[in-house]
C-alpha positions in Angstrom: -11.6 93.5 -116.3 -9.0 95.9 -115.6 -5.5 94.9 -114.9 -3.4 95.3 -111.8 0.5 95.2 -112.3 2.3 94.5 -109.5 4.7 97.8 -109.4 0.6 99.5 -109.1 -0.1 97.7 -105.7 3.5 98.3 -104.5 4.7 95.2 -104.7 8.4 94.3 -105.1 9.7 90.8 -106.4 13.6 90.6 -104.5 13.4 86.3 -105.3 11.2 83.6 -105.3 10.7 83.3 -101.1 9.9 87.3 -101.6 7.2 86.3 -103.9 5.6 83.5 -102.1 5.2 85.2 -99.3 3.9 88.4 -100.7 1.4 86.1 -102.6 0.2 84.6 -99.3 -0.3 88.3 -97.7 -2.3 89.3 -101.0 -4.7 85.7 -100.5 -4.9 86.9 -96.8 -6.1 90.2 -97.6 -8.2 88.9 -100.5 -10.1 86.4 -97.8 -10.5 89.0 -95.5 -12.7 91.2 -98.2 -14.8 88.1 -98.9 -15.9 87.6 -95.3 -16.4 91.7 -95.3 -18.2 90.9 -98.2 -20.2 88.2 -97.0 -20.8 90.6 -93.4 -22.2 93.7 -95.6 -24.3 91.5 -97.5 -26.0 89.8 -94.3 -25.9 93.3 -93.3 -27.9 94.7 -96.5 -30.4 91.9 -96.2 -31.0 92.8 -92.6 -31.4 96.3 -93.6 -34.1 95.6 -96.6 -35.7 93.7 -94.0 -36.2 95.9 -92.0 -37.1 98.5 -94.3 -40.0 96.1 -95.5 -41.6 95.7 -91.9 -41.1 99.6 -91.5 -43.1 100.2 -94.6 -46.0 97.5 -93.6 -46.4 98.7 -90.1 -46.9 102.7 -92.2 -49.5 100.8 -94.6 -50.6 99.8 -91.2 -50.8 103.6 -89.3 -51.7 104.9 -92.5 -55.3 102.3 -92.9 -56.1 102.9 -89.4 -55.9 106.7 -89.5 -58.0 106.9 -92.6 -60.5 104.6 -90.9 -60.4 106.9 -87.9 -60.9 109.8 -90.3 -63.8 108.3 -92.2 -65.3 107.2 -89.0 -65.1 110.5 -87.6 -66.8 112.1 -90.5 -69.4 109.8 -91.0 -70.8 110.4 -87.9 -73.3 113.7 -87.3 -72.1 116.4 -85.2 -74.0 116.5 -82.6 -74.9 120.5 -80.7 -76.2 120.6 -77.1 -79.8 121.4 -77.4 -81.8 123.2 -74.9 -84.6 120.5 -73.5 -87.2 122.7 -73.1 -87.5 123.9 -76.7 -85.6 121.1 -78.6 -83.7 123.7 -80.0 -79.7 123.9 -80.4 -77.8 125.8 -78.7 -75.8 128.5 -79.9 -75.8 127.7 -83.6 -76.4 130.5 -85.8 -79.9 131.6 -87.1 -81.6 130.6 -83.4 -82.6 132.9 -81.1 
């Protein structure tokens, strides 16, 4: 832990009343900092929660994309046929 002197933070002590006043100011600043830390901690928790939810949604999207890709590759590709000859139209090697 580092030690900070009164001179380093710019405090001047001109008497007992001045010391008490400056200590009161410092206490108020510490309380403001504590409340800010609490707020930032809550924001961080919310950010983590939202990131987890986004990751879950991305997993669902990837699963759906994978399932639709698999579904497309499993279905045989159909070519239009000439019903009179039952031969595919426009495929290579056909007349």
